[in-house]
Each structure stands twice: as C-alpha cells, then as structure tokens.
PDB file of C-alpha atoms (C1' of nucleotides) and ligand atoms in Angstrom:
ATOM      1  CA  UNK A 200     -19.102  18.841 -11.293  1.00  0.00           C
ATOM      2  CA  UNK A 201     -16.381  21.414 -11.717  1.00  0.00           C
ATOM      3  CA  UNK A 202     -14.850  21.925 -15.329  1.00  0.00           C
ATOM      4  CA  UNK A 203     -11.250  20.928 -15.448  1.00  0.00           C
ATOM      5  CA  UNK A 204      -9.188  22.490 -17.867  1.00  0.00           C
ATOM      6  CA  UNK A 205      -6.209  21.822 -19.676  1.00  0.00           C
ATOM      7  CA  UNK A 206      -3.335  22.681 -18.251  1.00  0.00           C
ATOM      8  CA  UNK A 207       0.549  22.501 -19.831  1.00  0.00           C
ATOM      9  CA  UNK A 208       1.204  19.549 -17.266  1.00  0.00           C
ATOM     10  CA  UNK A 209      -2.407  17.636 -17.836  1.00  0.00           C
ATOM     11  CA  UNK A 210      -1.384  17.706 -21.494  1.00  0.00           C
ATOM     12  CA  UNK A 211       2.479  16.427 -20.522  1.00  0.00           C
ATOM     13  CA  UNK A 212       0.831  13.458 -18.518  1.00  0.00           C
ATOM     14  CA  UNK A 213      -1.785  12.493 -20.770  1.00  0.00           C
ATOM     15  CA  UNK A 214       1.079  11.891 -23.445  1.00  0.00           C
ATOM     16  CA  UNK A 215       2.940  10.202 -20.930  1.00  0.00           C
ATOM     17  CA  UNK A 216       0.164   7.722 -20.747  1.00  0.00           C
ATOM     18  CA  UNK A 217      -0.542   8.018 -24.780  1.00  0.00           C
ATOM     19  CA  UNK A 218       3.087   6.704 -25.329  1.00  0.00           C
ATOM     20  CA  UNK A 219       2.641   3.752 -22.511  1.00  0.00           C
ATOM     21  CA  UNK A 220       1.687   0.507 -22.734  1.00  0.00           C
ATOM     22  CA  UNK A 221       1.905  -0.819 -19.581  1.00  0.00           C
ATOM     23  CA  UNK A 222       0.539   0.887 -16.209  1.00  0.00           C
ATOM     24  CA  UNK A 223       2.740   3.488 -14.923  1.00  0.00           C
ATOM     25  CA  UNK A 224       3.244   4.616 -10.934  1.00  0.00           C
ATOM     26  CA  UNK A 225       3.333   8.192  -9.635  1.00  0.00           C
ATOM     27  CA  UNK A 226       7.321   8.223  -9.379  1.00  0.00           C
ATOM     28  CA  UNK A 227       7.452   6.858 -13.047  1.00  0.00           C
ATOM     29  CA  UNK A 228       5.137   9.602 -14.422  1.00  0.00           C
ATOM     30  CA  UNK A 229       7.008  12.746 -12.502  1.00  0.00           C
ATOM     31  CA  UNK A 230      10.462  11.686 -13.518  1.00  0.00           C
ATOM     32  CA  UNK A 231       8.938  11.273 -17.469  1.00  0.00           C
ATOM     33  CA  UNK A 232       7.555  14.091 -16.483  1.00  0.00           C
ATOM     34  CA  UNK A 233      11.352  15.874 -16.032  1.00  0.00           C
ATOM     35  CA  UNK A 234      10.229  18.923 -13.833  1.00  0.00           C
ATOM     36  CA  UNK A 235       7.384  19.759 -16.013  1.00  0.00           C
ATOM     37  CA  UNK A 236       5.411  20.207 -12.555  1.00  0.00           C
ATOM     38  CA  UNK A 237       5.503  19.611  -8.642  1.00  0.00           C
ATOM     39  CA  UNK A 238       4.481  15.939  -7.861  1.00  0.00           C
ATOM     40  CA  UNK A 239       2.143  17.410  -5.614  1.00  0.00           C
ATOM     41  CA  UNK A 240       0.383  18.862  -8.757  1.00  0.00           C
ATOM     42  CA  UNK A 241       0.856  15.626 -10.877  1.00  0.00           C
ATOM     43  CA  UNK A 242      -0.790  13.531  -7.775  1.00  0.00           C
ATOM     44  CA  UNK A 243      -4.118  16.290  -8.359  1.00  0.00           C
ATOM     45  CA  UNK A 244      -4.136  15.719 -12.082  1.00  0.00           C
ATOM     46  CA  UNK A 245      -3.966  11.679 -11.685  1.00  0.00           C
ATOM     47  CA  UNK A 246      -7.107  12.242  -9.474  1.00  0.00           C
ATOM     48  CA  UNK A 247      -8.887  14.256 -11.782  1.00  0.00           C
ATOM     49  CA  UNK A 248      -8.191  11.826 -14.792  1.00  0.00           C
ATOM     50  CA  UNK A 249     -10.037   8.945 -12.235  1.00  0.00           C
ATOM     51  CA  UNK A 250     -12.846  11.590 -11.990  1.00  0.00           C
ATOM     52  CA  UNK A 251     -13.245  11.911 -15.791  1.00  0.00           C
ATOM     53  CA  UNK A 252     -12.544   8.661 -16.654  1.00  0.00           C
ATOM     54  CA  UNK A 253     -10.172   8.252 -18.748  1.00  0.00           C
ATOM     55  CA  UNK A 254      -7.538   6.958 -16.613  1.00  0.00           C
ATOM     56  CA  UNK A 255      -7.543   3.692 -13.863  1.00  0.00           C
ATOM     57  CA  UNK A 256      -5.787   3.168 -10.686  1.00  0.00           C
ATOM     58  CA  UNK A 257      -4.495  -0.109 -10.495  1.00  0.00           C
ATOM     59  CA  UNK A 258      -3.155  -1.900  -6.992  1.00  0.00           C
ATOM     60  CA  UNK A 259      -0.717  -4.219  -7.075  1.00  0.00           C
ATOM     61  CA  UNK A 260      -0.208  -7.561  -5.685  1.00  0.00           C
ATOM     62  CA  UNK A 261       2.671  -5.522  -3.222  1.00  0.00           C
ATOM     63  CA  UNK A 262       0.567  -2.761  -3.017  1.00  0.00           C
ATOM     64  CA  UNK A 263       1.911  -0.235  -5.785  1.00  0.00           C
ATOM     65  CA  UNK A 264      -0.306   2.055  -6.912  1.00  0.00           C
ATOM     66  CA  UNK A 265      -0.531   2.110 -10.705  1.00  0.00           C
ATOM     67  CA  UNK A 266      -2.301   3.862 -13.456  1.00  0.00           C
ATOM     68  CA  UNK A 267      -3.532   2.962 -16.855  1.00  0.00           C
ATOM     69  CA  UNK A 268      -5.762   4.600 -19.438  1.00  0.00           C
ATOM     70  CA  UNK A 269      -9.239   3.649 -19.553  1.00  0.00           C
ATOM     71  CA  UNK A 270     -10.094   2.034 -22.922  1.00  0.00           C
ATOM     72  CA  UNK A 271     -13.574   3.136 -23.798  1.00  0.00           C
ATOM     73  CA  UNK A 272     -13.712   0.133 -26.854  1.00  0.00           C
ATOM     74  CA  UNK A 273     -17.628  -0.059 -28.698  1.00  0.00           C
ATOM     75  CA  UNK A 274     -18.736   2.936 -26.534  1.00  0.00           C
ATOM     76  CA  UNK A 275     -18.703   0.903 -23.379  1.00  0.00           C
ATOM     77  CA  UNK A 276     -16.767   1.532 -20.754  1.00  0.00           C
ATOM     78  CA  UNK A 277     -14.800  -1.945 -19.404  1.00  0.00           C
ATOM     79  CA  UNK A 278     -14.969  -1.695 -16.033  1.00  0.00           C
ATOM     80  CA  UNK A 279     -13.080  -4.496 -13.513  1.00  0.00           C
ATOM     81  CA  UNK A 280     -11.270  -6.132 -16.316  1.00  0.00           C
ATOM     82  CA  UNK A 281      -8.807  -8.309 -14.874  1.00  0.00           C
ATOM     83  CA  UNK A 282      -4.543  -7.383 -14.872  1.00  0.00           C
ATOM     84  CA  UNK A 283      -1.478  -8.988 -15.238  1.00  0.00           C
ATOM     85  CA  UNK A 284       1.442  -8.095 -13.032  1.00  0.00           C
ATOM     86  CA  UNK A 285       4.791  -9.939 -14.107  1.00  0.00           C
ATOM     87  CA  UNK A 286       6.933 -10.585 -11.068  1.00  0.00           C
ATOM     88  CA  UNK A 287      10.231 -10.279 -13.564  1.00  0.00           C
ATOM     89  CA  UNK A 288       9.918  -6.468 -15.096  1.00  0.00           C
ATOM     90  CA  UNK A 289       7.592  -5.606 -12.717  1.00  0.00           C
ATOM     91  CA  UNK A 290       4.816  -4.023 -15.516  1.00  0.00           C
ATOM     92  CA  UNK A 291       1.187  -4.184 -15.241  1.00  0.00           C
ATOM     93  CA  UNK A 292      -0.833  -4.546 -18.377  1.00  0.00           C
ATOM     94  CA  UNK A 293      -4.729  -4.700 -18.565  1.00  0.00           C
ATOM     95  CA  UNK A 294      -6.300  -8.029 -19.451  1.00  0.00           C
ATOM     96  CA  UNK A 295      -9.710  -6.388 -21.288  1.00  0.00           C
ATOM     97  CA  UNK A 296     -10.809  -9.458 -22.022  1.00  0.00           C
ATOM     98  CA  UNK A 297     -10.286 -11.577 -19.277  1.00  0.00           C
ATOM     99  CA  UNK A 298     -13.080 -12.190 -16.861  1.00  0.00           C
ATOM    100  CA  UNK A 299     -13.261 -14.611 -14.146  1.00  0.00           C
ATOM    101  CA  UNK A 300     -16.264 -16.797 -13.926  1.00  0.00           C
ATOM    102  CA  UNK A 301     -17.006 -18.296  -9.702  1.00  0.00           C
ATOM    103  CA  UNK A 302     -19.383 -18.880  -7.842  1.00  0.00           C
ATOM    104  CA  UNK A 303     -19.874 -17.071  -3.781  1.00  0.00           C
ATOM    105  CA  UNK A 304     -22.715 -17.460  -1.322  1.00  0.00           C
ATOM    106  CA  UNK A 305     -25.694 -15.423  -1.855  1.00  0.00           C
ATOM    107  CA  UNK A 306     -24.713 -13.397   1.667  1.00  0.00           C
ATOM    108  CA  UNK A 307     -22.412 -11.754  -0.402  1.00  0.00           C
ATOM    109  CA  UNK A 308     -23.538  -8.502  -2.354  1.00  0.00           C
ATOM    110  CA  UNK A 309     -20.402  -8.665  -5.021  1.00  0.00           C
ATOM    111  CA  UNK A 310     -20.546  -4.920  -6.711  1.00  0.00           C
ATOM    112  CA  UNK A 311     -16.917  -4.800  -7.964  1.00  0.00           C
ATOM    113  CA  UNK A 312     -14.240  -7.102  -8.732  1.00  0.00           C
ATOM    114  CA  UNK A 313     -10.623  -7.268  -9.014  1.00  0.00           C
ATOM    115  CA  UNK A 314      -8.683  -9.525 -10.567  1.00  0.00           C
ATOM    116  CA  UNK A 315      -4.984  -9.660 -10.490  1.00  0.00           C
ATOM    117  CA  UNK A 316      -2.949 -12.990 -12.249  1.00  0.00           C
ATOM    118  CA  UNK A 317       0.932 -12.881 -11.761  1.00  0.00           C
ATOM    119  CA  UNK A 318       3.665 -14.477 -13.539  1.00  0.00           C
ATOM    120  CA  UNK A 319       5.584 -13.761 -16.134  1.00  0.00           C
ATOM    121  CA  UNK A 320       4.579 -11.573 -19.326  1.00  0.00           C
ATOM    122  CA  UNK A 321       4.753 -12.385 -23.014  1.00  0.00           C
ATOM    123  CA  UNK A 322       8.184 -10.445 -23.249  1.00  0.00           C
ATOM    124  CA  UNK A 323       9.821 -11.953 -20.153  1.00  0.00           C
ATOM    125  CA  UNK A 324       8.758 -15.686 -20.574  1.00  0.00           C
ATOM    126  CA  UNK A 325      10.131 -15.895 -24.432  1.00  0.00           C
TER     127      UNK A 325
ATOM    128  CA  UNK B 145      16.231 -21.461   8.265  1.00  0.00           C
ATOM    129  CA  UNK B 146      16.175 -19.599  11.594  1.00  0.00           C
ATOM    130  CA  UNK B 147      14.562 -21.074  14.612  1.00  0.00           C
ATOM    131  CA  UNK B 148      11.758 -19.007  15.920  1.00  0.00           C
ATOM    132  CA  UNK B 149      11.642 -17.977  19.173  1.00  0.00           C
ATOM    133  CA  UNK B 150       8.180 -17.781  21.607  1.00  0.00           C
ATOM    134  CA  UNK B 151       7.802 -14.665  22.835  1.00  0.00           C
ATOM    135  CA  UNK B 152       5.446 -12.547  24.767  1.00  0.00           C
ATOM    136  CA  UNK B 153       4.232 -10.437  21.997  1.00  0.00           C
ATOM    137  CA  UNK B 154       4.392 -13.142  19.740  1.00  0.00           C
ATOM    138  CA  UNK B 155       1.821 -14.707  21.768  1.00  0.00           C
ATOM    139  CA  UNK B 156      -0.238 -11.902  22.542  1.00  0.00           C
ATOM    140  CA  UNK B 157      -0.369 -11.404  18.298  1.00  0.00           C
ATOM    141  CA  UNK B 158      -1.333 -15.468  17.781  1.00  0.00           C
ATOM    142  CA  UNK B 159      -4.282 -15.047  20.279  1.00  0.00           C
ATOM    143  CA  UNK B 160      -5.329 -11.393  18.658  1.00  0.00           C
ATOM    144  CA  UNK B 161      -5.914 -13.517  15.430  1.00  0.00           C
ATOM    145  CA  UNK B 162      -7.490 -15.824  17.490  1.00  0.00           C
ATOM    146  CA  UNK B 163     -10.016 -13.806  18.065  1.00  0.00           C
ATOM    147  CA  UNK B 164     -10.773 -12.192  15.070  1.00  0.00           C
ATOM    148  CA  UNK B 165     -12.499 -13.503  12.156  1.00  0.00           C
ATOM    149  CA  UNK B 166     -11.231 -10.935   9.862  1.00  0.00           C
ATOM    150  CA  UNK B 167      -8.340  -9.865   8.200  1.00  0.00           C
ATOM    151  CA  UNK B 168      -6.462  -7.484  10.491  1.00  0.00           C
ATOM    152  CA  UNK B 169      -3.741  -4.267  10.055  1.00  0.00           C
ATOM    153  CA  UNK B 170      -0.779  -3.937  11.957  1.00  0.00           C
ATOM    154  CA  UNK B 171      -2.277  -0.476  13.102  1.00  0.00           C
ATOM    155  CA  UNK B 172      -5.239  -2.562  14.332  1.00  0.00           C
ATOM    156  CA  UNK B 173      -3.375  -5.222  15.452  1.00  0.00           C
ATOM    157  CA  UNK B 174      -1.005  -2.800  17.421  1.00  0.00           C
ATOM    158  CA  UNK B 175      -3.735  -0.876  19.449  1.00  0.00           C
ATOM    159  CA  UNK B 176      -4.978  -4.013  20.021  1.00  0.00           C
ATOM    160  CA  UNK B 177      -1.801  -4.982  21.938  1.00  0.00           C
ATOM    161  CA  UNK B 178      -1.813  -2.282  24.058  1.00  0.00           C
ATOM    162  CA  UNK B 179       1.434  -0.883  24.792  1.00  0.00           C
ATOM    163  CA  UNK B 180       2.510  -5.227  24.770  1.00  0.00           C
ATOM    164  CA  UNK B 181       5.469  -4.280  22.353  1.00  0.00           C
ATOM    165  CA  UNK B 182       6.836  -1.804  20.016  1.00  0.00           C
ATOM    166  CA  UNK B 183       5.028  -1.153  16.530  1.00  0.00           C
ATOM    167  CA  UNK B 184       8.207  -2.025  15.379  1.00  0.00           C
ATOM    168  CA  UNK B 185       8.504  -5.492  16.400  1.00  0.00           C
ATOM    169  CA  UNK B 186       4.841  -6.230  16.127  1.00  0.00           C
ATOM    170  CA  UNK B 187       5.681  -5.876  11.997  1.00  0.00           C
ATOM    171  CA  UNK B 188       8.616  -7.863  12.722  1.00  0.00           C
ATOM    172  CA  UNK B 189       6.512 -10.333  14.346  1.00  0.00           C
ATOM    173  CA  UNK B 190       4.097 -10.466  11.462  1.00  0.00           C
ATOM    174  CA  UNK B 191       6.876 -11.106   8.653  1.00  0.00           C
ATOM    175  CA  UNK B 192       8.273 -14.199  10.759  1.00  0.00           C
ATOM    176  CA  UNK B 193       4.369 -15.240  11.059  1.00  0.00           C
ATOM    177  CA  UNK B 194       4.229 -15.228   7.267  1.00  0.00           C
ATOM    178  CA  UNK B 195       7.221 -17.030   6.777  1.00  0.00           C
ATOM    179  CA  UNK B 196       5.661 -19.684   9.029  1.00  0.00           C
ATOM    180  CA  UNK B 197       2.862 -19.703   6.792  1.00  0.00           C
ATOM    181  CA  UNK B 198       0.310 -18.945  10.324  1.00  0.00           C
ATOM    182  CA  UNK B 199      -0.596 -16.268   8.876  1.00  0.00           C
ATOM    183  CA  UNK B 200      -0.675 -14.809   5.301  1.00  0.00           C
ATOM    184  CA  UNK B 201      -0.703 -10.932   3.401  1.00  0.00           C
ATOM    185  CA  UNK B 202      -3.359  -9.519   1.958  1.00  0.00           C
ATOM    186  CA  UNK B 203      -3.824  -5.968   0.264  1.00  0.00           C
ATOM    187  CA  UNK B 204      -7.171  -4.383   0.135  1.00  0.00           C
ATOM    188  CA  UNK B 205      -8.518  -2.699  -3.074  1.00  0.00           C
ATOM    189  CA  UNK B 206      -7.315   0.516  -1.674  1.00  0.00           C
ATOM    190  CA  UNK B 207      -3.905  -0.301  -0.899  1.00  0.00           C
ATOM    191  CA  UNK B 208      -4.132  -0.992   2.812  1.00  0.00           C
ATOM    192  CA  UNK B 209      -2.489  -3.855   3.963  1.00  0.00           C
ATOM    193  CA  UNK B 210      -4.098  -6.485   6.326  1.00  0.00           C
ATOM    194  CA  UNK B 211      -3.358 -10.115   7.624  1.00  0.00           C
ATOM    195  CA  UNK B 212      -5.200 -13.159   8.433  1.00  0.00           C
ATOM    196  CA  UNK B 213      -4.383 -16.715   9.755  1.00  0.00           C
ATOM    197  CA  UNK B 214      -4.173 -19.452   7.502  1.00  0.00           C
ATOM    198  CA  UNK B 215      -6.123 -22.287   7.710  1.00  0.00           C
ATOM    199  CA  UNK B 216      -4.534 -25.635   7.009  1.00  0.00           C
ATOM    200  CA  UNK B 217      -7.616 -27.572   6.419  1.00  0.00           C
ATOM    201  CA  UNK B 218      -7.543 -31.078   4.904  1.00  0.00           C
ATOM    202  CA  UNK B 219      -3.506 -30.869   6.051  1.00  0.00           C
ATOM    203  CA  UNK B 220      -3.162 -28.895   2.751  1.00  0.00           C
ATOM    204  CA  UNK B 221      -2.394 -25.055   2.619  1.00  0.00           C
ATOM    205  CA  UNK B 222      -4.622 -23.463   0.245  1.00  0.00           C
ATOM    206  CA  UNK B 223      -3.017 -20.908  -1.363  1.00  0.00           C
ATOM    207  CA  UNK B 224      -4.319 -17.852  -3.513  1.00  0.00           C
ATOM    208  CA  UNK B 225      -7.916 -18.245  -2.134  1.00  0.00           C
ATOM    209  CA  UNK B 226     -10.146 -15.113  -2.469  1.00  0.00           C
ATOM    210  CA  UNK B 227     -11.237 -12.268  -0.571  1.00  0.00           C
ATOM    211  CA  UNK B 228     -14.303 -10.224  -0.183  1.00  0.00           C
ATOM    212  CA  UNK B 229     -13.367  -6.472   0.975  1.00  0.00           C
ATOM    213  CA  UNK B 230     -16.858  -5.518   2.487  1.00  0.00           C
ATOM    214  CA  UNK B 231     -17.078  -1.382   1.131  1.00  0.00           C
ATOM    215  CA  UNK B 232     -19.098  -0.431   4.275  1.00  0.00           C
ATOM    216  CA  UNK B 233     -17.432  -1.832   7.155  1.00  0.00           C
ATOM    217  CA  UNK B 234     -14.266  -2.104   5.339  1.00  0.00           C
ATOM    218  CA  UNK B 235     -13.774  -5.648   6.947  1.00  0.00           C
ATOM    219  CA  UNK B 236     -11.696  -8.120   5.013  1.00  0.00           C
ATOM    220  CA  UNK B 237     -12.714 -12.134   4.893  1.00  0.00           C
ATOM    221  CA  UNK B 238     -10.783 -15.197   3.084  1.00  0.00           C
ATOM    222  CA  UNK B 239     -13.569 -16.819   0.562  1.00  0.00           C
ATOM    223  CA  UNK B 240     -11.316 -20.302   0.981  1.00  0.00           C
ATOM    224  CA  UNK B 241     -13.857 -21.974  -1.326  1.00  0.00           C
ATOM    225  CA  UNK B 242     -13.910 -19.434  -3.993  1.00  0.00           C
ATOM    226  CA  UNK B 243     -12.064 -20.263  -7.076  1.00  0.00           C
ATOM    227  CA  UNK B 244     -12.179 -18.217 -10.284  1.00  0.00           C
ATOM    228  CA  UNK B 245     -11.955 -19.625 -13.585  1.00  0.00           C
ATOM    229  CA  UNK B 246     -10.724 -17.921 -16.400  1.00  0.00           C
ATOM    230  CA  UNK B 247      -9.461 -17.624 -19.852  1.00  0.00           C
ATOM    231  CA  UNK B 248      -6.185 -16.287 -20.662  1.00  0.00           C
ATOM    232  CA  UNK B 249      -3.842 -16.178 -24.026  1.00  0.00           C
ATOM    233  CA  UNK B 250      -0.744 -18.723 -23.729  1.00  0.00           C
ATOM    234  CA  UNK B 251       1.729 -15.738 -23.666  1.00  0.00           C
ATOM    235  CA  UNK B 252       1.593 -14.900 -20.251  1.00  0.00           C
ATOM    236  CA  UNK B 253       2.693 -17.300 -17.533  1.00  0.00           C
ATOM    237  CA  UNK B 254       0.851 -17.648 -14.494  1.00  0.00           C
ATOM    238  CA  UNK B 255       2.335 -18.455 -11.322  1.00  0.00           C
ATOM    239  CA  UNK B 256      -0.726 -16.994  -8.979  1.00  0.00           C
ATOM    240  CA  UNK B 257      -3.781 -15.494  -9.004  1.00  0.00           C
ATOM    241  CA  UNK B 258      -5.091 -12.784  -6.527  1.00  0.00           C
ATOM    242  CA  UNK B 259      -8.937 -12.578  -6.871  1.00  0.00           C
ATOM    243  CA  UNK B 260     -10.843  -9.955  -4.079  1.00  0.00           C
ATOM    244  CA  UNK B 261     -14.278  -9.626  -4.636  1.00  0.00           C
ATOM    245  CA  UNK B 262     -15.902  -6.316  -3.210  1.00  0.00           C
ATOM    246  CA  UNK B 263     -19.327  -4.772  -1.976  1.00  0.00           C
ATOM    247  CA  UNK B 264     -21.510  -5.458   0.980  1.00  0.00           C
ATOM    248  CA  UNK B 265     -20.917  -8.223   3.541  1.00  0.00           C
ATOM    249  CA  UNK B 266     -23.378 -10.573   4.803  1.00  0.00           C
ATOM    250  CA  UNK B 267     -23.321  -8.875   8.017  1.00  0.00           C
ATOM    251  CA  UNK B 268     -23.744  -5.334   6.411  1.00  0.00           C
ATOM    252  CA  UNK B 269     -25.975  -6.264   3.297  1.00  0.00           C
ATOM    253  CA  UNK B 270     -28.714  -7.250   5.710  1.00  0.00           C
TER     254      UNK B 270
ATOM    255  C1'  DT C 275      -9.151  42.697 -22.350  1.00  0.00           C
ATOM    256  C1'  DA C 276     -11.278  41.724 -17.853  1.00  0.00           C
ATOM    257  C1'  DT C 277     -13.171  38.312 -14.845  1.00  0.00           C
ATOM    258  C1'  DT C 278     -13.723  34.012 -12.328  1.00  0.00           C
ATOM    259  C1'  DA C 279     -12.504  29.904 -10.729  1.00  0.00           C
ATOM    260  C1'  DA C 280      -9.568  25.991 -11.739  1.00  0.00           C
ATOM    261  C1'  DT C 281      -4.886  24.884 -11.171  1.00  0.00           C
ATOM    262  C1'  DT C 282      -0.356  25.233  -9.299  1.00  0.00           C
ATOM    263  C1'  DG C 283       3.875  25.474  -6.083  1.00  0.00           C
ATOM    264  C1'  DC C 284       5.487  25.190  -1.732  1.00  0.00           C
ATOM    265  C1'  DA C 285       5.819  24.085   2.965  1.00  0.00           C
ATOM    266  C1'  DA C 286       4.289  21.210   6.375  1.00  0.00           C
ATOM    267  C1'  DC C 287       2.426  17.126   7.877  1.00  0.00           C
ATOM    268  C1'  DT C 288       0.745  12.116   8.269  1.00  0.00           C
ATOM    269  C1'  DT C 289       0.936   7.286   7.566  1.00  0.00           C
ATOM    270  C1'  DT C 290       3.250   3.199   6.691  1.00  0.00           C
ATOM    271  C1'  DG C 291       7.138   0.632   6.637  1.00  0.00           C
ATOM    272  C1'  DT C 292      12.416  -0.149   7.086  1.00  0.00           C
ATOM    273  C1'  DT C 293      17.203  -0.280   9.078  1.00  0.00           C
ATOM    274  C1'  DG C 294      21.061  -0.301  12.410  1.00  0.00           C
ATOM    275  C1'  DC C 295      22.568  -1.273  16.784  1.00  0.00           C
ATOM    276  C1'  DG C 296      23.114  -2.059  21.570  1.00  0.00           C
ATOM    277  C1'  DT C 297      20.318  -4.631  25.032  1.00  0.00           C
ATOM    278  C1'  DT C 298      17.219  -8.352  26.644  1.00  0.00           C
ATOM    279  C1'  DA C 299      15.279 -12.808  26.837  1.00  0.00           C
ATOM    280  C1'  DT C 300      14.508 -17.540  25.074  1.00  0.00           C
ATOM    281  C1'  DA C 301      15.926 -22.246  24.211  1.00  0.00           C
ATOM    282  C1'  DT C 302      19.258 -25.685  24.952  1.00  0.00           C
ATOM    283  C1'  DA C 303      23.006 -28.002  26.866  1.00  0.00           C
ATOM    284  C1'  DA C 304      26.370 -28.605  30.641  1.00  0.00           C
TER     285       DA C 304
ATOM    286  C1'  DT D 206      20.394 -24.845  38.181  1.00  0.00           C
ATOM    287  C1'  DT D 207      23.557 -22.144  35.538  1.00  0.00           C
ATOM    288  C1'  DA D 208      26.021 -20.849  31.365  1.00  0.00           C
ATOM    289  C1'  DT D 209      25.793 -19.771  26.546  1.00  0.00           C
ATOM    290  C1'  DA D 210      24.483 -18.634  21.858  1.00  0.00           C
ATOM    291  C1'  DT D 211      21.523 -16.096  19.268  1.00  0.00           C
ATOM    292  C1'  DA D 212      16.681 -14.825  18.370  1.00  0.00           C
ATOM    293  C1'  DA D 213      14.015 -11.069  19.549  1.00  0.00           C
ATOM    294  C1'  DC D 214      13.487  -6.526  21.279  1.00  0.00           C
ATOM    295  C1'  DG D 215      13.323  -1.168  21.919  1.00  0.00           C
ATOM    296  C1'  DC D 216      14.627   2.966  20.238  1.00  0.00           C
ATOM    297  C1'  DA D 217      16.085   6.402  17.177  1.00  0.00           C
ATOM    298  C1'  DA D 218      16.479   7.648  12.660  1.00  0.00           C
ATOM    299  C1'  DC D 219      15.160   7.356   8.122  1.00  0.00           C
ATOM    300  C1'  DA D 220      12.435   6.835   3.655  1.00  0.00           C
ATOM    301  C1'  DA D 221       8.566   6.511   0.542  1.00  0.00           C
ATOM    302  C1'  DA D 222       3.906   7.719  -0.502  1.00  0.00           C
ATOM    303  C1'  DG D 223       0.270  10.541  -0.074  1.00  0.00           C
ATOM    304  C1'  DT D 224      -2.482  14.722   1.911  1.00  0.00           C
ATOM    305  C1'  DT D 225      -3.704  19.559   3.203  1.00  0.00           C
ATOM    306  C1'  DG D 226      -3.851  24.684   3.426  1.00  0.00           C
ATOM    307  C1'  DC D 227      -3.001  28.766   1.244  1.00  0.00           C
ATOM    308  C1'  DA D 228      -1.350  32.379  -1.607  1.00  0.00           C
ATOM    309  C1'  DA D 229      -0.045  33.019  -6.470  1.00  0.00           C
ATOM    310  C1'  DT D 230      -0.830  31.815 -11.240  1.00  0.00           C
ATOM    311  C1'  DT D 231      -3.326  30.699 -15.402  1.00  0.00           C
ATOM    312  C1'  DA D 232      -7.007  28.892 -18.508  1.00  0.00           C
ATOM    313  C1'  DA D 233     -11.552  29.611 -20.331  1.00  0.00           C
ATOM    314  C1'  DT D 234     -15.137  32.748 -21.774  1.00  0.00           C
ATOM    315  C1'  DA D 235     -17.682  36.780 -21.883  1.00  0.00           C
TER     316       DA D 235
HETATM  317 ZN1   ZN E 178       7.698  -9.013 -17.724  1.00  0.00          ZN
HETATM  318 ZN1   ZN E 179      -6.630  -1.800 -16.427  1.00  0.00          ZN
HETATM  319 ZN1   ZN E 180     -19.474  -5.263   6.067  1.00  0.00          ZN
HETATM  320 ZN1   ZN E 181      -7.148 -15.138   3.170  1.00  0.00          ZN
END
DNA sequence: TATTAATTGCAACTTTGTTGCGTTATATAA
DNA sequence: TTATATAACGCAACAAAGTTGCAATTAATA
C-alpha cells in the first residue's frame, strides 16, 4: 500500500467531515471547501479516505453519492450499518445501531448488506 | 392523468422485460432494442412504465440504475421488496419474499424501506 | 538540504440523464 | 374510412458526475 500524506486540502476535508453530522456529497464538500482545491483533487482524496477507512460512501435511494465518517466505536469497525435518508431536507445520517434481521434462501451467498429506511428525520417530523 | 399511448418501442421494451429475469439498464435495455428507437425515448418510455407501476426503479450498490417488472401477485403490488445485487455477474434480482425487520428509535419517520442484499448469486455461488 | 514519490491542477473525455421543439403516429369519434 | 387531438417521437443541445493522462508541485525522511 502506498503512504498517503497529508496534504493542506486532505486536512480542509477531513474538518469538513469533523464539523458534519450528516453525510455530505462531492458538490457539498468542494463548495465548503471554497477553492481550497480542484474537485478533481477533492474526488482523489474522498477515494483515498475509502482506502484508509475512515470515511464511507453512501448511495442514496435516487442514487446520490454520499460520504460519512467511519465510526470506529470499541475498536471495531461497524461495517453495513443501516441509513436514514429523509425525503424533506434531503440528509443522510448513519443508523449504527440498526440492523435488519430476514431470512433469504440458502442459494444466496449474502456478503454485504445495505440498508436504507426513508422518511422523515427527527428534525423534520417535530 | 395522461392516457398512454401503444407504441412500437413501447412494445419492443414490455417484451425485452419479458424476457429477462433480471433487473435491466437503459444502456442494456437500449442495445437490446437495436436501433428500435432513440435512447432518448427509450428513458422516456421507462418513466411512463414506472408511473404505470409495470415496471419499477432500482439503484444498485454502486450507483447504477436498473429496472425490473413488477409483479402483481395476489392482485396486490408489493412494494419495497428486496434485492440481491450478485458482485460477480453484477445481475440484479427482486427477493419479493424478503422482508427485513428492524429496530429503530421513534424519532425518525419511516415511509419506506430499501433493503439490497449483496454477494454471490445462486447461479454464480455454485 | 536533497531526494523520492505522493499529490495536485488542468484539459479532455465519458457516461448518464434532461429539456425544448418541430414532426410523426396513435386512439377515438364523425 | 377519414378527420382530429394529442401522446409519443427524433434530434440537437445541454448538464451533472465522474475518470484519465501528464507535467508541475509538495510532503516526508534521510
Ligand atoms: Zn429531515
Ligand atoms: Zn454510514
Ligand atoms: Zn451472479
Ligand atoms: Zn424488484
């Protein structure tokens, strides 16, 4: 594996993120990002925070490409937790905790899954 | 509502889903009308199948968007069914019977749920 | 401070999907 | 069968999202 460094625009992005509660897109993150770099550059360093963990890309139920920190809570890694994507203010927040229980025929060889409930959020149904 | 009209292509699309047993893309769909109608129409075609509820939008784990007829069995439309996204031969299939159940906190509202299960097919785990 | 490779900017390109508009074809009624 | 209204179509143009190649820059470390 290459080493990746820290760069004045991986630095920008990762407080982006820091100061985010919610998933963010590509177009959010380079206009917080206020011509810190070229998107083209801020598309690299979303890939390499996938590679290192320590960010997710999230799909949405449109087909929006998100992306949310990882949270690494008691030293394990939460992988396929399940989101929430409110149809009102449009944010995506990660549901840790949630995990769907089913059941699928034993043809299937289930290695990931992805979980996606819609509605409305805490904020917007109040 | 509008009336919808039977058309050539229209037809031609209907019996392409006939056919298949998978979800489909409007790229794949398109090559396999061969030159029947404009890539143009053939989405346009797909957006009034949806809004006859024949067919129904689904987005893959990576973002790539397919179709895939609806089945009305037991005269009611199941809605929000799952989906297995086969990694290897990147075929899509509707898991009608497959229903998640899940825990979430009372804050968030859900309307629908979008649950796509992924790894190897029947066909390709074998 | 010098070196090496990771990172960047920029231009060009691809894929996917949308919109406007003049033309064509379908369904229905005379 | 023919006339008519409008759904559907083709085409050109556009837009958003993402990728690639390459030369120039910069971070890490020796
Ligand atoms: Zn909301
Ligand atoms: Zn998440
Ligand atoms: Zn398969
Ligand atoms: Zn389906």
């Amino acid at each position: 594996m290459k080493i990746t460094r820290n760069t004045v625009a991986k630095t920008a992005v990762l407080e982006i993120f820091g100061n985010s509660t919610t998933a963010l897109s590509h177009t959010e993150i380079q206009k917080q990002l206020n011509e810190v770099c070229d998107r083209v550059t801020t598309y690299r360093i979303l890939d390499r925070l996938i590679q290192d963990d320590i960010i997710h890309k999230i799909v949405d139920l449109d087909g929006t490409v998100k992306y949310a920190k990882c949270r690494h809570e008691h030293r394990v890694h939460i992988h396929n937790h399940a989101h929430f994507s409110c149809e009102n203010c449009h944010e995506i927040t990660c549901l840790e905790n949630v995990k769907p229980s089913y059941l699928i025929p034993h043809s299937y060889k289930v290695k990931d899954i992805n979980f996606t409930l819609s509605g409305l959020c805490p904020k917007c149904s109040s």
